[in-house]
């Protein structure tokens, strides 16, 4: 490997790669089986991630502080974690609340039909926001893992939406009152662990955000696996979020369509979609964290965990390098230029409505058959992309 190639593929904090404590700390437990590897402490995970070139580490409150910890235990755990952050320079850009593991949340947190559960969820989230702020987090994620249902016999659908809205309004106001200045990122998922989760897609979140009191504080945290599980095109979802100015955070991983939630290493499965996603992120100038919300396969030991973490970052950087080559490849650029047909006169006619332009456009003659005959060259363009990805172009 040449030095130049080595540099391009070695992660540095400038690449803004982050992992969750729950991702590299995942012990291999699944619904059918016990852990296959030992739990690793938060300070140890921080030191390892920093050594690999990550920028930051994200956490749920209970990834660091057990739900039943005493105040003394909390202070001790936070102090040791903070020490590891100080020693390594690793940041905590994002924090979130675990509102899904405890049985209290089995039928929802902010959307529970029990007012006591909803109030407890608010209380727990405020404590978690305090912790996130203490650690320097600027983004706060809401993933409503238990906000959903298996049966709708409870008849709470419209109420649940209102309860969710009230909770987010309350918490945004709390953040402002405390001077935390959080930006909130709402994470959609279609199902798992609930049979159906409320707000299943990016579009659901984009439609909901304008109904909040402070829509400016809210954006989306889309996840590759969540759209892919549902057979949707994740890159299209991210484009719509960018178009709305709402890409506040992103969860990267991989997934086979139609399966259980796999949380595979980034790029492990859908390499072409991953390429177009990296291209979209890089070309759009997205400057936020590239967060890997995934974990090593259950088969792996600790060495496999670090191979997983290195692999996520390395594949992202490999794809970013391919994006650079794609954007510089003369044949690809010529095919792209040929794909788009521009017409200055028509651009003028269709640009902005006026009665005159509308009349002129209605009178304009189009050679419909010629339009239908034109081949846009997508087979060739896609093959060139494949050859670039497979390493036979540059
Ligand atoms: C999942 C989700 C979670 C959230 C996390 C942060 O499928 O379990 O993706 O991993 O991203 O709780 O809020
Ligand atoms: Mn997920
Ligand atoms: Mn996620």
CSV table of C-alpha atoms and ligand atoms in Angstrom, one decimal:
chain,number,residue,atom,x,y,z
A,1,UNK,CA,0.0,0.0,0.0
A,2,UNK,CA,1.4,3.4,-0.9
A,3,UNK,CA,1.5,6.2,1.7
A,4,UNK,CA,-1.1,8.2,-0.1
A,5,UNK,CA,-3.6,5.3,-0.1
A,6,UNK,CA,-2.8,4.7,3.5
A,7,UNK,CA,-3.7,8.3,4.5
A,8,UNK,CA,-6.9,8.3,2.6
A,9,UNK,CA,-8.1,5.1,4.3
A,10,UNK,CA,-6.9,5.9,7.9
A,11,UNK,CA,-9.7,7.5,9.9
A,12,UNK,CA,-9.0,10.7,11.8
A,13,UNK,CA,-11.3,12.8,14.0
A,14,UNK,CA,-11.8,15.1,11.0
A,15,UNK,CA,-13.8,12.4,9.4
A,16,UNK,CA,-16.4,12.8,12.2
A,17,UNK,CA,-16.9,9.0,12.8
A,18,UNK,CA,-18.8,8.2,15.9
A,19,UNK,CA,-20.0,5.0,17.5
A,20,UNK,CA,-22.5,4.3,20.3
A,21,UNK,CA,-21.4,2.8,23.6
A,22,UNK,CA,-24.2,0.3,22.9
A,23,UNK,CA,-22.7,-0.6,19.5
A,24,UNK,CA,-19.1,-1.6,20.2
A,25,UNK,CA,-20.3,-2.5,23.7
A,26,UNK,CA,-22.9,-4.9,22.4
A,27,UNK,CA,-22.3,-8.4,23.9
A,28,UNK,CA,-24.0,-10.5,21.3
A,29,UNK,CA,-27.2,-11.1,23.1
A,30,UNK,CA,-30.2,-11.6,20.9
A,31,UNK,CA,-33.9,-12.6,21.5
A,32,UNK,CA,-32.8,-16.3,21.2
A,33,UNK,CA,-29.5,-16.4,23.0
A,34,UNK,CA,-27.3,-15.2,25.8
A,35,UNK,CA,-24.3,-12.9,25.4
A,36,UNK,CA,-21.3,-14.4,23.5
A,37,UNK,CA,-18.7,-11.9,24.6
A,38,UNK,CA,-17.9,-10.0,27.8
A,39,UNK,CA,-19.2,-6.6,28.6
A,40,UNK,CA,-16.5,-3.8,28.2
A,41,UNK,CA,-16.4,-0.8,30.4
A,42,UNK,CA,-17.3,2.7,29.0
A,43,UNK,CA,-13.8,4.2,29.6
A,44,UNK,CA,-12.2,1.2,27.9
A,45,UNK,CA,-14.5,1.6,24.9
A,46,UNK,CA,-13.6,5.3,24.7
A,47,UNK,CA,-9.8,4.6,24.7
A,48,UNK,CA,-10.2,1.9,22.1
A,49,UNK,CA,-12.3,4.1,19.8
A,50,UNK,CA,-9.9,7.0,20.1
A,51,UNK,CA,-7.1,4.6,19.2
A,52,UNK,CA,-8.9,3.7,16.0
A,53,UNK,CA,-9.3,7.3,14.9
A,54,UNK,CA,-13.0,7.9,15.8
A,55,UNK,CA,-14.2,11.4,16.6
A,56,UNK,CA,-16.8,10.6,19.2
A,57,UNK,CA,-18.9,8.3,21.2
A,58,UNK,CA,-22.7,8.6,21.8
A,59,UNK,CA,-24.7,7.1,24.5
A,60,UNK,CA,-28.1,6.4,26.1
A,61,UNK,CA,-28.3,7.4,29.7
A,62,UNK,CA,-28.3,3.7,30.8
A,63,UNK,CA,-25.3,2.8,28.7
A,64,UNK,CA,-23.3,4.6,31.2
A,65,UNK,CA,-25.4,4.8,34.4
A,66,UNK,CA,-27.6,1.8,35.2
A,67,UNK,CA,-31.3,2.7,35.7
A,68,UNK,CA,-31.1,1.8,39.4
A,69,UNK,CA,-27.8,3.5,40.2
A,70,UNK,CA,-27.4,5.6,43.3
A,71,UNK,CA,-26.3,9.3,43.0
A,72,UNK,CA,-22.9,8.3,44.2
A,73,UNK,CA,-22.5,5.5,41.7
A,74,UNK,CA,-23.6,7.9,38.9
A,75,UNK,CA,-21.0,10.4,39.9
A,76,UNK,CA,-18.3,7.8,40.0
A,77,UNK,CA,-19.2,6.4,36.5
A,78,UNK,CA,-19.5,9.8,34.9
A,79,UNK,CA,-16.2,10.9,36.4
A,80,UNK,CA,-14.3,7.9,35.0
A,81,UNK,CA,-16.0,8.3,31.7
A,82,UNK,CA,-15.2,12.0,31.6
A,83,UNK,CA,-11.6,11.2,32.5
A,84,UNK,CA,-11.3,8.9,29.5
A,85,UNK,CA,-12.8,11.6,27.2
A,86,UNK,CA,-10.3,14.1,28.6
A,87,UNK,CA,-7.4,11.8,28.1
A,88,UNK,CA,-8.2,10.9,24.6
A,89,UNK,CA,-10.0,14.0,23.2
A,90,UNK,CA,-13.0,11.9,22.1
A,91,UNK,CA,-16.2,13.9,22.0
A,92,UNK,CA,-19.8,13.1,22.9
A,93,UNK,CA,-21.7,14.8,20.1
A,94,UNK,CA,-25.0,13.0,20.7
A,95,UNK,CA,-27.0,11.7,23.6
A,96,UNK,CA,-30.3,9.9,23.9
A,97,UNK,CA,-32.6,8.2,26.4
A,98,UNK,CA,-33.3,4.6,26.9
A,99,UNK,CA,-37.1,4.6,26.8
A,100,UNK,CA,-37.4,1.0,25.6
A,101,UNK,CA,-35.6,-1.5,27.9
A,102,UNK,CA,-37.4,-1.1,31.2
A,103,UNK,CA,-40.8,-2.9,31.5
A,104,UNK,CA,-42.4,0.4,32.5
A,105,UNK,CA,-42.1,1.4,28.9
A,106,UNK,CA,-43.5,-1.9,27.4
A,107,UNK,CA,-46.6,-0.1,25.9
A,108,UNK,CA,-44.9,3.2,25.1
A,109,UNK,CA,-43.1,6.0,26.9
A,110,UNK,CA,-44.3,9.4,25.6
A,111,UNK,CA,-47.3,7.6,24.0
A,112,UNK,CA,-48.2,5.3,26.9
A,113,UNK,CA,-51.9,5.3,27.7
A,114,UNK,CA,-50.8,5.6,31.4
A,115,UNK,CA,-50.2,9.2,32.4
A,116,UNK,CA,-47.8,8.1,35.1
A,117,UNK,CA,-45.6,6.4,32.5
A,118,UNK,CA,-45.6,9.5,30.3
A,119,UNK,CA,-44.6,11.7,33.2
A,120,UNK,CA,-41.8,9.3,34.2
A,121,UNK,CA,-40.6,9.2,30.6
A,122,UNK,CA,-40.3,13.0,30.7
A,123,UNK,CA,-38.5,12.9,34.0
A,124,UNK,CA,-36.1,10.3,32.8
A,125,UNK,CA,-35.4,12.2,29.6
A,126,UNK,CA,-34.7,15.5,31.5
A,127,UNK,CA,-32.1,13.7,33.7
A,128,UNK,CA,-30.6,12.2,30.6
A,129,UNK,CA,-30.5,15.6,28.8
A,130,UNK,CA,-28.7,16.9,31.9
A,131,UNK,CA,-26.1,14.1,31.6
A,132,UNK,CA,-25.7,14.7,27.8
A,133,UNK,CA,-25.1,18.4,28.4
A,134,UNK,CA,-22.6,17.7,31.1
A,135,UNK,CA,-20.7,15.5,28.6
A,136,UNK,CA,-20.8,18.2,25.9
A,137,UNK,CA,-23.6,16.8,23.6
A,138,UNK,CA,-25.2,19.2,21.2
A,139,UNK,CA,-27.6,16.8,19.4
A,140,UNK,CA,-30.3,14.9,21.2
A,141,UNK,CA,-31.9,11.9,19.5
A,142,UNK,CA,-35.4,10.6,20.0
A,143,UNK,CA,-35.9,7.0,18.9
A,144,UNK,CA,-39.3,5.8,19.9
A,145,UNK,CA,-38.6,2.1,20.1
A,146,UNK,CA,-41.7,1.3,22.2
A,147,UNK,CA,-43.9,4.1,20.8
A,148,UNK,CA,-46.2,1.9,18.7
A,149,UNK,CA,-48.5,-1.1,19.0
A,150,UNK,CA,-49.2,-4.7,18.1
A,151,UNK,CA,-52.9,-4.2,18.4
A,152,UNK,CA,-54.9,-1.0,18.0
A,153,UNK,CA,-57.8,-2.1,20.2
A,154,UNK,CA,-56.7,0.5,22.8
A,155,UNK,CA,-58.0,3.2,20.4
A,156,UNK,CA,-55.3,5.8,21.3
A,157,UNK,CA,-53.8,6.6,17.9
A,158,UNK,CA,-54.8,10.3,17.7
A,159,UNK,CA,-54.1,10.7,21.4
A,160,UNK,CA,-50.7,9.1,21.0
A,161,UNK,CA,-49.7,11.6,18.4
A,162,UNK,CA,-50.8,14.5,20.6
A,163,UNK,CA,-49.0,13.0,23.7
A,164,UNK,CA,-45.8,12.6,21.6
A,165,UNK,CA,-46.1,16.2,20.4
A,166,UNK,CA,-46.7,17.5,24.0
A,167,UNK,CA,-43.7,15.6,25.3
A,168,UNK,CA,-41.4,17.0,22.6
A,169,UNK,CA,-42.6,20.5,23.1
A,170,UNK,CA,-42.0,20.2,26.9
A,171,UNK,CA,-38.5,18.8,26.4
A,172,UNK,CA,-37.5,21.4,23.8
A,173,UNK,CA,-38.7,24.1,26.2
A,174,UNK,CA,-36.7,22.5,29.0
A,175,UNK,CA,-33.6,22.5,26.8
A,176,UNK,CA,-34.0,26.2,26.1
A,177,UNK,CA,-34.8,27.1,29.7
A,178,UNK,CA,-31.7,25.3,30.9
A,179,UNK,CA,-29.6,26.9,28.1
A,180,UNK,CA,-28.6,23.5,26.7
A,181,UNK,CA,-29.2,24.6,23.1
A,182,UNK,CA,-29.9,21.0,21.9
A,183,UNK,CA,-30.8,20.3,18.4
A,184,UNK,CA,-33.2,17.3,18.4
A,185,UNK,CA,-33.1,14.5,15.8
A,186,UNK,CA,-36.1,12.3,15.5
A,187,UNK,CA,-35.3,8.7,14.3
A,188,UNK,CA,-38.0,6.8,12.4
A,189,UNK,CA,-38.2,3.0,12.3
A,190,UNK,CA,-41.1,1.0,10.8
A,191,UNK,CA,-41.1,-1.9,13.3
A,192,UNK,CA,-39.1,-3.9,15.9
A,193,UNK,CA,-39.4,-4.0,18.8
A,194,UNK,CA,-43.1,-3.1,18.3
A,195,UNK,CA,-45.2,-4.7,15.6
A,196,UNK,CA,-45.7,-1.2,14.2
A,197,UNK,CA,-43.8,1.8,15.4
A,198,UNK,CA,-45.4,5.3,15.2
A,199,UNK,CA,-43.7,7.6,12.6
A,200,UNK,CA,-42.3,4.7,10.5
A,201,UNK,CA,-40.5,6.8,7.8
A,202,UNK,CA,-38.5,9.9,7.3
A,203,UNK,CA,-41.5,11.4,5.6
A,204,UNK,CA,-43.6,10.8,8.7
A,205,UNK,CA,-41.1,12.8,10.8
A,206,UNK,CA,-40.9,15.6,8.2
A,207,UNK,CA,-44.6,15.9,8.3
A,208,UNK,CA,-44.7,15.9,12.1
A,209,UNK,CA,-42.0,18.5,12.7
A,210,UNK,CA,-43.9,21.5,11.5
A,211,UNK,CA,-46.7,20.7,14.0
A,212,UNK,CA,-44.2,21.3,16.9
A,213,UNK,CA,-43.9,24.6,18.8
A,214,UNK,CA,-40.2,25.0,17.8
A,215,UNK,CA,-39.8,23.2,14.5
A,216,UNK,CA,-36.5,24.9,14.0
A,217,UNK,CA,-35.0,22.8,16.8
A,218,UNK,CA,-36.1,19.5,15.3
A,219,UNK,CA,-34.6,17.5,12.5
A,220,UNK,CA,-34.3,13.8,11.5
A,221,UNK,CA,-31.9,11.0,12.3
A,222,UNK,CA,-32.5,8.5,9.5
A,223,UNK,CA,-31.0,5.0,9.7
A,224,UNK,CA,-29.9,2.8,6.7
A,225,UNK,CA,-31.3,-0.4,8.2
A,226,UNK,CA,-34.7,1.1,9.1
A,227,UNK,CA,-35.6,2.0,5.5
A,228,UNK,CA,-34.0,-1.1,4.1
A,229,UNK,CA,-36.0,-3.4,6.4
A,230,UNK,CA,-39.1,-1.9,4.9
A,231,UNK,CA,-37.8,-2.3,1.3
A,232,UNK,CA,-37.4,1.5,0.9
A,233,UNK,CA,-34.5,3.3,-0.8
A,234,UNK,CA,-32.5,4.9,2.1
A,235,UNK,CA,-30.6,7.3,-0.2
A,236,UNK,CA,-33.9,8.7,-1.5
A,237,UNK,CA,-35.1,9.3,2.1
A,238,UNK,CA,-31.8,11.1,3.0
A,239,UNK,CA,-32.1,13.3,-0.1
A,240,UNK,CA,-35.6,14.4,1.0
A,241,UNK,CA,-34.3,15.1,4.5
A,242,UNK,CA,-31.4,17.2,3.1
A,243,UNK,CA,-33.8,19.0,0.8
A,244,UNK,CA,-35.9,20.0,3.9
A,245,UNK,CA,-32.8,21.2,5.7
A,246,UNK,CA,-33.4,18.6,8.4
A,247,UNK,CA,-30.4,16.2,8.3
A,248,UNK,CA,-29.4,16.7,11.9
A,249,UNK,CA,-27.7,13.3,12.4
A,250,UNK,CA,-27.4,10.0,10.6
A,251,UNK,CA,-27.2,6.3,11.6
A,252,UNK,CA,-25.1,4.2,9.3
A,253,UNK,CA,-25.2,0.4,9.2
A,254,UNK,CA,-26.4,-2.2,6.7
A,255,UNK,CA,-29.2,-4.7,6.4
A,256,UNK,CA,-30.8,-7.3,4.2
A,257,UNK,CA,-34.2,-6.3,3.0
A,258,UNK,CA,-37.2,-7.9,4.7
A,259,UNK,CA,-35.2,-9.4,7.6
A,260,UNK,CA,-35.1,-8.8,11.3
A,261,UNK,CA,-33.1,-5.8,12.4
A,262,UNK,CA,-29.5,-6.9,11.6
A,263,UNK,CA,-27.4,-3.8,12.3
A,264,UNK,CA,-24.7,-5.0,10.0
A,265,UNK,CA,-21.3,-3.3,9.5
A,266,UNK,CA,-21.6,-0.3,7.2
A,267,UNK,CA,-21.3,-1.5,3.6
A,268,UNK,CA,-21.5,-5.2,4.5
A,269,UNK,CA,-24.5,-5.9,2.3
A,270,UNK,CA,-25.7,-3.1,-0.1
A,271,UNK,CA,-22.5,-1.7,-1.4
A,272,UNK,CA,-23.9,0.2,-4.3
A,273,UNK,CA,-26.6,1.9,-2.2
A,274,UNK,CA,-23.9,2.7,0.4
A,275,UNK,CA,-21.8,4.3,-2.4
A,276,UNK,CA,-24.7,6.5,-3.6
A,277,UNK,CA,-25.4,7.4,0.1
A,278,UNK,CA,-21.8,8.4,0.7
A,279,UNK,CA,-21.8,10.4,-2.6
A,280,UNK,CA,-25.0,12.2,-1.5
A,281,UNK,CA,-23.6,13.0,1.9
A,282,UNK,CA,-20.2,14.2,0.7
A,283,UNK,CA,-21.5,16.1,-2.4
A,284,UNK,CA,-24.2,17.8,-0.3
A,285,UNK,CA,-21.6,19.1,2.2
A,286,UNK,CA,-23.2,17.4,5.2
A,287,UNK,CA,-20.9,18.3,8.1
A,288,UNK,CA,-22.4,16.3,11.0
A,289,UNK,CA,-21.3,13.1,12.6
A,290,UNK,CA,-21.2,9.9,10.6
A,291,UNK,CA,-22.5,7.7,13.3
A,292,UNK,CA,-22.3,3.9,13.1
A,293,UNK,CA,-25.4,2.4,14.8
A,294,UNK,CA,-24.4,-1.2,14.2
A,295,UNK,CA,-22.6,-4.0,16.0
A,296,UNK,CA,-20.3,-7.0,15.4
A,297,UNK,CA,-21.9,-10.3,14.5
A,298,UNK,CA,-22.9,-12.5,17.4
A,299,UNK,CA,-20.2,-15.0,16.3
A,300,UNK,CA,-17.4,-12.6,17.1
A,301,UNK,CA,-15.1,-12.2,20.1
A,302,UNK,CA,-13.6,-8.8,21.1
A,303,UNK,CA,-11.1,-8.8,18.2
A,304,UNK,CA,-14.1,-9.1,15.9
A,305,UNK,CA,-15.7,-6.1,17.5
A,306,UNK,CA,-12.7,-3.9,16.6
A,307,UNK,CA,-12.5,-5.5,13.1
A,308,UNK,CA,-16.2,-4.4,12.8
A,309,UNK,CA,-15.5,-0.9,14.0
A,310,UNK,CA,-12.4,-0.4,11.7
A,311,UNK,CA,-14.4,-1.9,8.8
A,312,UNK,CA,-17.3,0.6,9.2
A,313,UNK,CA,-14.9,3.5,9.0
A,314,UNK,CA,-12.6,2.0,6.3
A,315,UNK,CA,-15.5,1.2,4.0
A,316,UNK,CA,-16.9,4.7,4.4
A,317,UNK,CA,-13.5,6.1,3.5
A,318,UNK,CA,-13.1,3.7,0.6
A,319,UNK,CA,-16.4,4.8,-0.8
A,320,UNK,CA,-15.6,8.4,-0.2
A,321,UNK,CA,-12.4,7.9,-2.3
A,322,UNK,CA,-14.6,6.2,-5.0
A,323,UNK,CA,-16.8,9.3,-4.9
A,324,UNK,CA,-13.8,11.5,-5.6
A,325,UNK,CA,-12.8,9.2,-8.6
A,326,UNK,CA,-16.4,9.2,-9.9
A,327,UNK,CA,-16.5,13.0,-9.8
A,328,UNK,CA,-13.2,13.2,-11.7
A,329,UNK,CA,-13.7,10.3,-14.2
A,330,UNK,CA,-13.9,11.9,-17.7
A,331,UNK,CA,-16.0,9.1,-19.2
A,332,UNK,CA,-18.4,9.1,-16.3
A,333,UNK,CA,-18.7,12.8,-16.3
A,334,UNK,CA,-19.3,12.8,-20.1
A,335,UNK,CA,-22.1,10.2,-19.6
A,336,UNK,CA,-23.6,12.3,-16.8
A,337,UNK,CA,-23.5,15.4,-19.0
A,338,UNK,CA,-25.2,13.5,-21.8
A,339,UNK,CA,-27.9,12.2,-19.4
A,340,UNK,CA,-29.1,15.7,-18.7
A,341,UNK,CA,-30.6,17.7,-21.6
A,342,UNK,CA,-30.7,21.4,-21.0
A,343,UNK,CA,-32.6,23.9,-23.1
A,344,UNK,CA,-32.2,27.6,-22.2
A,345,UNK,CA,-35.3,28.7,-23.9
A,346,UNK,CA,-37.5,26.1,-22.2
A,347,UNK,CA,-35.8,26.9,-18.8
A,348,UNK,CA,-36.9,30.5,-19.3
A,349,UNK,CA,-40.5,29.4,-20.2
A,350,UNK,CA,-40.9,27.0,-17.3
A,351,UNK,CA,-38.9,28.8,-14.7
A,352,UNK,CA,-41.5,31.1,-13.1
A,353,UNK,CA,-45.2,31.3,-13.9
A,354,UNK,CA,-46.6,34.2,-15.8
A,355,UNK,CA,-49.8,34.2,-18.0
A,356,UNK,CA,-47.6,34.9,-21.0
A,357,UNK,CA,-45.2,32.1,-20.3
A,358,UNK,CA,-48.0,29.7,-19.7
A,359,UNK,CA,-49.6,30.7,-23.0
A,360,UNK,CA,-46.3,30.4,-24.9
A,361,UNK,CA,-45.7,27.0,-23.3
A,362,UNK,CA,-49.2,25.8,-24.3
A,363,UNK,CA,-48.5,26.8,-27.9
A,364,UNK,CA,-45.1,25.2,-28.1
A,365,UNK,CA,-44.8,22.1,-30.3
A,366,UNK,CA,-43.0,19.1,-28.9
A,367,UNK,CA,-41.7,16.1,-30.8
A,368,UNK,CA,-43.2,13.6,-28.3
A,369,UNK,CA,-42.1,10.5,-30.3
A,370,UNK,CA,-38.5,11.7,-30.4
A,371,UNK,CA,-38.6,12.3,-26.6
A,372,UNK,CA,-39.8,8.8,-26.2
A,373,UNK,CA,-37.1,7.4,-28.5
A,374,UNK,CA,-34.2,8.9,-26.6
A,375,UNK,CA,-32.0,6.5,-24.7
A,376,UNK,CA,-30.6,8.2,-21.6
A,377,UNK,CA,-27.5,5.9,-21.3
A,378,UNK,CA,-28.2,4.7,-17.8
A,379,UNK,CA,-27.1,1.1,-18.5
A,380,UNK,CA,-23.7,2.4,-19.5
A,381,UNK,CA,-23.5,4.9,-16.6
A,382,UNK,CA,-24.4,2.2,-14.1
A,383,UNK,CA,-21.9,-0.2,-15.5
A,384,UNK,CA,-19.2,2.4,-15.3
A,385,UNK,CA,-20.1,2.9,-11.7
A,386,UNK,CA,-19.9,-0.8,-11.0
A,387,UNK,CA,-16.5,-1.0,-12.6
A,388,UNK,CA,-15.3,1.9,-10.6
A,389,UNK,CA,-16.6,0.2,-7.4
A,390,UNK,CA,-15.0,-3.2,-8.4
A,391,UNK,CA,-11.7,-1.5,-8.9
A,392,UNK,CA,-11.1,-1.8,-12.6
A,393,UNK,CA,-11.3,2.0,-13.3
A,394,UNK,CA,-8.6,4.0,-11.5
B,1,LIG,C1,-32.6,0.6,16.9
B,1,LIG,C2,-32.3,2.0,16.9
B,1,LIG,C3,-31.5,2.5,18.1
B,1,LIG,C4,-31.4,4.0,18.2
B,1,LIG,C5,-30.7,4.4,19.5
B,1,LIG,C6,-30.4,5.8,19.6
B,1,LIG,O1,-33.0,0.0,15.9
B,1,LIG,O2,-32.6,-0.1,18.0
B,1,LIG,O3,-31.6,2.3,15.7
B,1,LIG,O4,-30.2,1.9,18.0
B,1,LIG,O5,-30.7,4.5,17.1
B,1,LIG,O6,-31.6,4.0,20.5
B,1,LIG,O7,-31.5,6.5,19.9
B,2,LIG,MN1,-31.7,0.6,14.3
B,3,LIG,MN1,-30.5,4.0,15.2
